[in-house]
């Protein structure tokens, strides 16, 4: 298995009895999920995706990616939330945060529509000015304000640059198969479209065209990605809290939550994990934060954040536990040479790989944090490959669903996200929101 849990540093925080006590709840959550009888059961398509994905569309995704790689200096991926985070997380995890600066990467990838900042959008337009560009606009609903606005701006940019006909061959839409504004726009203008299945919610959609097209443009092997997810699907199909790492992780989270550990920090010692952290935070935060319940997902990249958050983790309010993703083989080491003068006093670190220094930082930190009362779970991941990434994605998704059912919430909706939208639309004067506008404006005075 490319992913294992290491509970060595959890033993003083969780007893064997506690696992026994939660076991039946995990089993019944798992059963609900597999029998498709739980809350939100219309959104379980992600469970079978690794085997049941649309093979014809998969081939089209690969062809589109090849075309983009051959005719575009830049791909602008427009989307937000689940229509953004997975693709970016996967690309940066596999290649680095400096993906766009790697000389082997001919097609750079920029993300837009993930904020309403005019400054940010102007910067991307500027970067695209003298380059050949393709656009992949992603929105399941087809109506989300941030990407819709960015797409309006980029459509105009593309039509000016290439003419309507030329732009048509460079705009790819990933959206609902039949409904929504984006789908209508795509059909009307003849843009190639890819489908977000009805039964796959945004934050569970990275293994659909949502993630696959940008990931394939980055040059990743999406077959291996799906194979890794398929292996995880098989490995995590049982409800055994002892052998199924996804169920076990769901159990650990809920045991700790009930003991007042209401914050989970997902940590990694690899900066390329930064966006995976963001993807995780959306997956768990939007799935579990309901009915005044749920673990608050947060994250850190160590050792960087040991110099900012480290003090709090060691010594602040005892509210959190850490889940550390330990990547066993990072694949790109740096040998530290001896320096004869040793003027920086660092010769005690020389004649070894830098990854070993990072590992000692990890070991030292885990001993310090657990001593300070912070439970630590380690998720050991073999390597940074497409296969292992696919496996890890499915692991987190499966554990999230089981964990959410143990918490007795619907992990597959996000009603709370609507509130800010209603206010924003009212304040912007969107037709249909007139009644709220006046009240809200009074509150802002
Ligand atoms: O997980 C979710 O459902 C959300 O984060 C959505 O992905 C996000 O709001 C974007 O929605 P859409 O794809 O409809 O534009």
XYZ file of C-alpha atoms and ligand atoms in Angstrom:
460
model
C 0.000 0.000 0.000
C 1.448 3.411 -0.907
C -0.107 5.009 2.175
C -0.046 3.867 5.780
C -0.942 5.339 9.130
C 1.756 5.487 11.769
C 0.206 5.847 15.220
C 3.398 5.607 17.248
C 2.888 9.089 18.681
C -0.823 8.710 19.352
C -0.721 5.974 21.937
C -0.661 8.253 24.945
C -3.688 10.165 23.607
C -5.980 7.346 22.429
C -6.568 4.005 24.125
C -7.451 0.653 22.578
C -10.806 0.861 24.377
C -11.626 4.063 22.594
C -11.129 2.351 19.238
C -13.367 -0.499 20.351
C -16.007 1.998 21.447
C -16.108 3.882 18.151
C -15.820 0.767 15.967
C -19.577 0.170 15.602
C -20.112 3.815 14.633
C -17.465 3.574 11.935
C -19.010 0.369 10.667
C -22.459 1.849 10.485
C -21.162 5.048 8.804
C -19.342 2.891 6.267
C -22.459 0.806 5.672
C -24.587 3.928 5.147
C -22.095 5.108 2.567
C -21.896 1.842 0.648
C -25.621 1.155 0.836
C -26.132 4.729 -0.390
C -28.664 5.335 2.376
C -27.032 8.236 4.191
C -27.563 11.979 3.960
C -26.536 13.477 0.626
C -26.641 10.086 -1.075
C -27.289 11.710 -4.438
C -23.629 12.804 -4.426
C -21.740 9.548 -4.116
C -20.479 9.328 -7.691
C -16.897 9.987 -6.530
C -16.865 6.597 -4.780
C -16.923 4.565 -8.008
C -15.186 7.075 -10.270
C -11.792 5.324 -10.360
C -13.431 2.365 -12.113
C -16.589 3.862 -13.585
C -15.286 7.040 -15.192
C -16.298 7.860 -18.752
C -13.528 6.306 -20.882
C -14.535 8.133 -24.056
C -14.352 11.475 -22.286
C -11.049 10.477 -20.672
C -9.572 10.005 -24.154
C -10.936 13.411 -25.196
C -9.336 14.987 -22.136
C -5.980 13.548 -23.165
C -6.366 14.814 -26.751
C -7.392 18.271 -25.572
C -4.413 18.347 -23.215
C -2.076 17.398 -26.073
C -3.544 20.111 -28.276
C -3.162 22.729 -25.533
C 0.426 21.639 -24.915
C 1.172 21.982 -28.601
C -0.522 25.306 -29.350
C -0.460 27.270 -26.070
C 2.214 28.974 -24.000
C -0.339 29.455 -21.253
C -3.428 27.661 -20.015
C -5.636 29.815 -17.815
C -7.783 27.630 -15.572
C -10.832 29.548 -14.378
C -12.690 28.159 -11.366
C -13.101 28.387 -7.608
C -13.454 26.000 -4.648
C -13.853 22.434 -5.811
C -13.544 23.653 -9.383
C -10.052 24.972 -8.687
C -8.241 23.557 -5.678
C -7.798 19.924 -6.726
C -6.152 20.702 -10.059
C -3.778 23.236 -8.585
C -2.987 21.009 -5.601
C -2.166 18.039 -7.813
C 0.009 20.046 -10.213
C 1.998 21.729 -7.467
C 2.341 18.512 -5.483
C 3.667 16.599 -8.483
C 5.899 19.322 -9.899
C 6.407 22.058 -7.272
C 5.056 25.482 -6.484
C 7.492 26.720 -9.106
C 5.801 24.719 -11.844
C 5.614 27.766 -14.134
C 9.319 28.447 -13.738
C 10.470 24.951 -14.648
C 12.220 25.195 -17.980
C 10.796 21.840 -19.138
C 7.245 23.198 -18.814
C 6.355 24.796 -22.102
C 2.711 25.407 -21.233
C 2.485 27.509 -18.105
C -0.678 27.222 -16.024
C -2.321 30.153 -14.267
C -5.452 30.074 -12.159
C -8.113 32.779 -12.359
C -11.696 33.180 -11.168
C -10.640 32.125 -7.671
C -11.111 35.622 -6.247
C -12.760 38.899 -7.211
C -9.541 40.859 -7.112
C -9.171 43.106 -10.189
C -5.484 43.441 -9.423
C -4.963 39.668 -9.638
C -6.970 39.349 -12.866
C -5.126 42.266 -14.470
C -1.829 40.583 -13.664
C -2.876 37.398 -15.447
C -4.128 39.375 -18.438
C -0.795 41.143 -18.581
C 1.097 37.837 -18.426
C -1.058 36.490 -21.276
C -0.752 39.576 -23.493
C 1.872 38.422 -25.961
C 1.472 34.700 -25.499
C -0.604 31.971 -27.062
C -3.351 31.151 -24.615
C -6.025 28.527 -23.997
C -8.746 28.735 -21.383
C -10.338 25.987 -19.312
C -13.341 27.414 -17.499
C -14.714 25.109 -14.823
C -18.005 25.531 -12.986
C -20.500 22.853 -12.102
C -23.368 25.257 -11.538
C -22.148 27.490 -14.326
C -23.286 30.517 -12.382
C -20.653 31.071 -9.676
C -19.824 34.777 -9.668
C -16.032 34.641 -9.400
C -15.326 32.340 -12.366
C -18.235 33.740 -14.414
C -16.786 37.235 -14.084
C -13.246 36.114 -14.918
C -14.554 34.159 -17.903
C -16.393 37.200 -19.218
C -13.120 39.156 -19.112
C -11.087 36.337 -20.684
C -13.674 35.632 -23.381
C -13.352 39.207 -24.515
C -9.554 38.935 -24.335
C -9.560 35.744 -26.418
C -12.004 37.060 -29.014
C -9.949 40.218 -29.437
C -6.767 38.207 -29.770
C -7.968 35.346 -31.967
C -11.391 36.418 -33.313
C -14.537 34.492 -32.398
C -13.595 31.502 -34.554
C -10.018 31.291 -33.302
C -11.103 31.669 -29.674
C -13.580 28.843 -30.133
C -10.751 26.355 -30.653
C -8.971 27.527 -27.510
C -11.771 27.618 -24.940
C -12.657 24.444 -23.054
C -15.619 24.320 -20.670
C -15.993 21.845 -17.825
C -19.520 21.974 -16.484
C -22.856 20.219 -16.125
C -23.774 17.867 -18.964
C -26.992 19.711 -19.823
C -27.887 22.705 -17.700
C -26.526 26.045 -16.521
C -25.328 29.268 -18.072
C -21.869 27.939 -18.849
C -23.248 24.921 -20.658
C -25.517 27.170 -22.767
C -22.590 29.480 -23.529
C -20.442 26.507 -24.540
C -23.134 25.095 -26.821
C -23.944 28.450 -28.364
C -20.303 29.239 -29.108
C -19.160 25.736 -30.020
C -16.614 25.400 -27.200
C -15.476 21.859 -26.435
C -17.119 20.752 -23.173
C -16.339 18.223 -20.503
C -18.784 16.957 -17.938
C -18.933 17.205 -14.160
C -21.208 14.288 -13.304
C -24.444 15.164 -11.469
C -23.560 12.876 -8.595
C -20.090 14.304 -7.928
C -19.934 17.434 -5.774
C -17.316 20.124 -6.390
C -14.876 19.245 -3.638
C -15.001 15.546 -4.574
C -14.445 16.245 -8.284
C -10.675 16.319 -8.761
C -10.705 12.926 -10.492
C -13.228 14.129 -13.103
C -12.444 16.470 -16.019
C -12.344 19.241 -13.389
C -8.920 18.115 -12.276
C -7.894 15.797 -15.078
C -7.660 18.295 -17.931
C -5.373 20.818 -16.192
C -3.375 17.987 -14.599
C -2.883 16.362 -18.009
C -1.838 19.707 -19.521
C 0.830 19.874 -16.830
C 2.204 16.649 -18.313
C 1.112 14.252 -15.596
C 0.122 10.661 -16.294
C -3.600 10.704 -15.563
C -3.874 6.961 -16.182
C -1.533 6.396 -13.241
C -3.516 8.892 -11.177
C -6.729 6.949 -11.780
C -4.995 3.621 -11.150
C -3.802 4.854 -7.767
C -7.334 5.934 -6.900
C -8.663 2.567 -8.085
C -6.252 0.731 -5.801
C -7.399 2.902 -2.892
C -11.022 2.232 -3.797
C -10.349 -1.509 -3.458
C -8.138 -1.200 -0.372
C -10.665 0.951 1.504
C -13.786 -0.967 0.549
C -14.125 -2.751 3.901
C -15.241 -1.256 7.195
C -12.444 -2.584 9.370
C -11.230 0.080 11.734
C -7.998 -1.893 12.206
C -6.949 -2.578 8.624
C -8.711 0.118 6.581
C -6.619 3.300 6.916
C -9.476 5.551 5.745
C -11.831 4.163 8.409
C -9.059 4.266 10.968
C -8.315 7.914 10.195
C -12.031 8.748 10.470
C -12.077 6.986 13.844
C -8.998 8.811 15.142
C -10.372 12.212 14.109
C -13.690 11.594 15.837
C -12.117 10.210 19.008
C -9.878 13.269 19.289
C -12.738 15.642 18.439
C -14.804 14.246 21.290
C -11.878 14.945 23.598
C -11.928 18.624 22.695
C -9.408 18.534 19.863
C -11.481 20.708 17.593
C -8.691 21.796 15.251
C -6.794 19.519 12.918
C -3.586 20.786 11.395
C -2.557 18.957 8.280
C 1.208 19.314 8.141
C 3.914 18.468 5.698
C 7.614 19.098 5.492
C 7.373 19.605 1.726
C 6.407 23.088 0.468
C 4.924 21.488 -2.650
C 2.191 20.185 -0.332
C 0.891 23.712 0.320
C -2.019 23.505 -2.110
C -2.809 19.930 -1.080
C -3.342 21.449 2.358
C -5.783 23.931 0.813
C -7.608 21.169 -1.041
C -7.845 19.179 2.206
C -9.180 22.212 4.093
C -11.992 22.680 1.619
C -12.788 18.965 1.516
C -13.031 18.623 5.277
C -14.204 22.123 6.198
C -17.047 22.272 3.712
C -18.022 18.663 4.345
C -17.993 18.620 8.145
C -18.589 22.169 9.350
C -22.323 21.941 9.910
C -24.950 22.177 12.633
C -22.419 23.905 14.891
C -20.203 20.838 14.703
C -17.022 19.698 13.031
C -13.260 19.800 13.306
C -11.800 23.057 11.986
C -9.250 22.066 9.336
C -6.091 24.089 9.300
C -2.628 23.460 7.952
C 1.055 24.114 8.175
C 4.168 23.616 6.134
C 7.093 22.771 8.359
C 9.725 23.742 9.116
C 8.573 27.113 7.651
C 5.608 27.470 9.997
C 7.550 26.305 13.032
C 8.887 29.850 12.888
C 5.399 31.364 12.928
C 2.761 28.968 14.292
C 5.203 26.715 16.120
C 5.007 28.661 19.372
C 1.217 28.313 19.478
C 1.249 24.632 18.632
C 3.819 23.942 21.322
C 2.397 26.114 24.028
C -0.946 27.726 23.180
C -4.500 26.544 23.927
C -4.629 22.745 23.730
C -7.278 22.549 21.008
C -5.522 20.833 18.168
C -4.050 17.675 16.844
C -1.626 17.338 13.983
C -1.835 14.990 11.034
C 1.565 14.903 9.392
C 1.903 13.701 5.816
C 5.336 12.116 5.755
C 6.553 11.561 2.207
C 9.086 8.777 2.333
C 10.798 9.415 -0.979
C 10.810 12.990 -2.231
C 12.901 12.001 -5.230
C 15.020 15.142 -5.548
C 17.619 15.229 -2.814
C 20.569 17.514 -2.257
C 23.862 16.250 -0.920
C 25.470 18.586 1.612
C 29.196 18.918 1.066
C 31.807 19.463 3.728
C 33.192 23.029 3.831
C 36.802 23.038 4.933
C 36.644 26.478 6.564
C 33.363 25.642 8.309
C 32.907 29.375 8.841
C 29.134 28.914 9.223
C 29.634 26.100 11.738
C 27.420 23.782 9.723
C 29.827 20.935 9.103
C 27.868 18.826 11.572
C 25.234 18.666 8.789
C 27.572 17.818 5.933
C 28.210 14.567 4.085
C 24.584 13.620 4.054
C 21.419 14.304 2.120
C 19.443 17.391 3.070
C 16.310 15.223 3.344
C 17.888 13.698 6.439
C 18.125 17.114 8.063
C 14.444 17.661 7.205
C 13.615 14.263 8.730
C 15.421 15.119 11.963
C 13.471 18.396 12.106
C 10.298 16.318 11.726
C 11.308 13.840 14.431
C 12.373 16.580 16.810
C 9.143 18.468 16.242
C 6.868 15.500 16.739
C 8.567 14.672 20.039
C 8.273 18.285 21.194
C 4.644 18.724 20.108
C 3.433 15.453 21.604
C 5.244 16.297 24.829
C 3.410 19.610 24.706
C 0.080 17.751 24.589
C -0.639 17.774 20.848
C -1.649 14.359 19.493
C 0.185 13.509 16.287
C -0.879 11.077 13.629
C 1.493 10.337 10.755
C 0.248 9.510 7.281
C 3.149 7.861 5.505
C 3.085 8.287 1.742
C 5.608 6.372 -0.326
C 6.449 8.937 -2.974
C 5.437 11.885 -5.111
C 3.990 10.059 -8.095
C 0.671 10.217 -9.902
C -0.216 6.758 -8.605
C 0.425 7.654 -4.977
C -1.361 10.974 -5.392
C -4.470 9.258 -6.787
C -4.328 6.861 -3.858
C -4.022 9.684 -1.329
C -6.849 11.708 -2.904
C -9.225 8.771 -2.632
C -8.032 8.057 0.911
C -8.882 11.578 2.057
C -12.247 11.556 0.266
C -13.311 8.215 1.701
C -12.180 9.107 5.217
C -14.006 12.432 4.969
C -17.301 10.787 4.034
C -17.053 8.195 6.828
C -15.969 10.822 9.333
C -18.878 13.085 8.344
C -21.423 10.305 8.845
C -19.928 9.516 12.258
C -20.481 13.173 13.059
C -24.110 12.762 11.915
C -24.018 15.542 9.355
C -24.487 15.576 5.585
C -20.931 15.640 4.219
C -22.078 16.375 0.677
C -23.900 19.697 0.870
C -22.762 23.219 1.698
C -25.816 25.277 2.697
C -23.711 27.711 4.711
C -21.889 28.930 1.611
C -25.085 30.571 0.326
C -25.364 33.201 3.052
C -22.506 35.428 1.949
C -23.650 35.103 -1.661
C -27.155 36.346 -0.842
C -25.728 39.375 0.948
C -23.230 40.098 -1.805
C -25.895 39.878 -4.522
C -28.248 42.133 -2.543
C -25.511 44.717 -1.974
C -24.567 44.596 -5.658
C -28.197 45.137 -6.670
C -28.741 41.813 -8.419
C -32.372 41.611 -9.606
C -34.460 39.595 -7.158
C -32.543 40.688 -4.046
C -34.097 44.180 -3.646
C -35.777 43.457 -0.296
C -32.550 42.562 1.500
C -30.518 45.418 0.038
C -31.947 48.172 2.218
C -31.642 46.175 5.461
C -28.064 45.215 4.740
C -27.048 48.723 3.801
C -28.421 50.005 7.114
C -26.306 47.421 8.947
C -23.192 48.632 7.162
C -23.723 52.300 8.068
O -17.407 21.922 -3.242
C -18.216 22.682 -3.732
O -19.329 22.293 -4.109
C -17.897 24.144 -3.952
O -16.673 24.498 -3.418
C -17.870 24.465 -5.433
O -16.919 23.663 -6.046
C -17.548 25.931 -5.673
O -18.447 26.741 -4.993
C -17.610 26.250 -7.172
O -18.863 25.911 -7.673
P -19.107 25.748 -9.207
O -18.297 24.630 -9.711
O -20.573 25.497 -9.330
O -18.703 27.060 -9.852
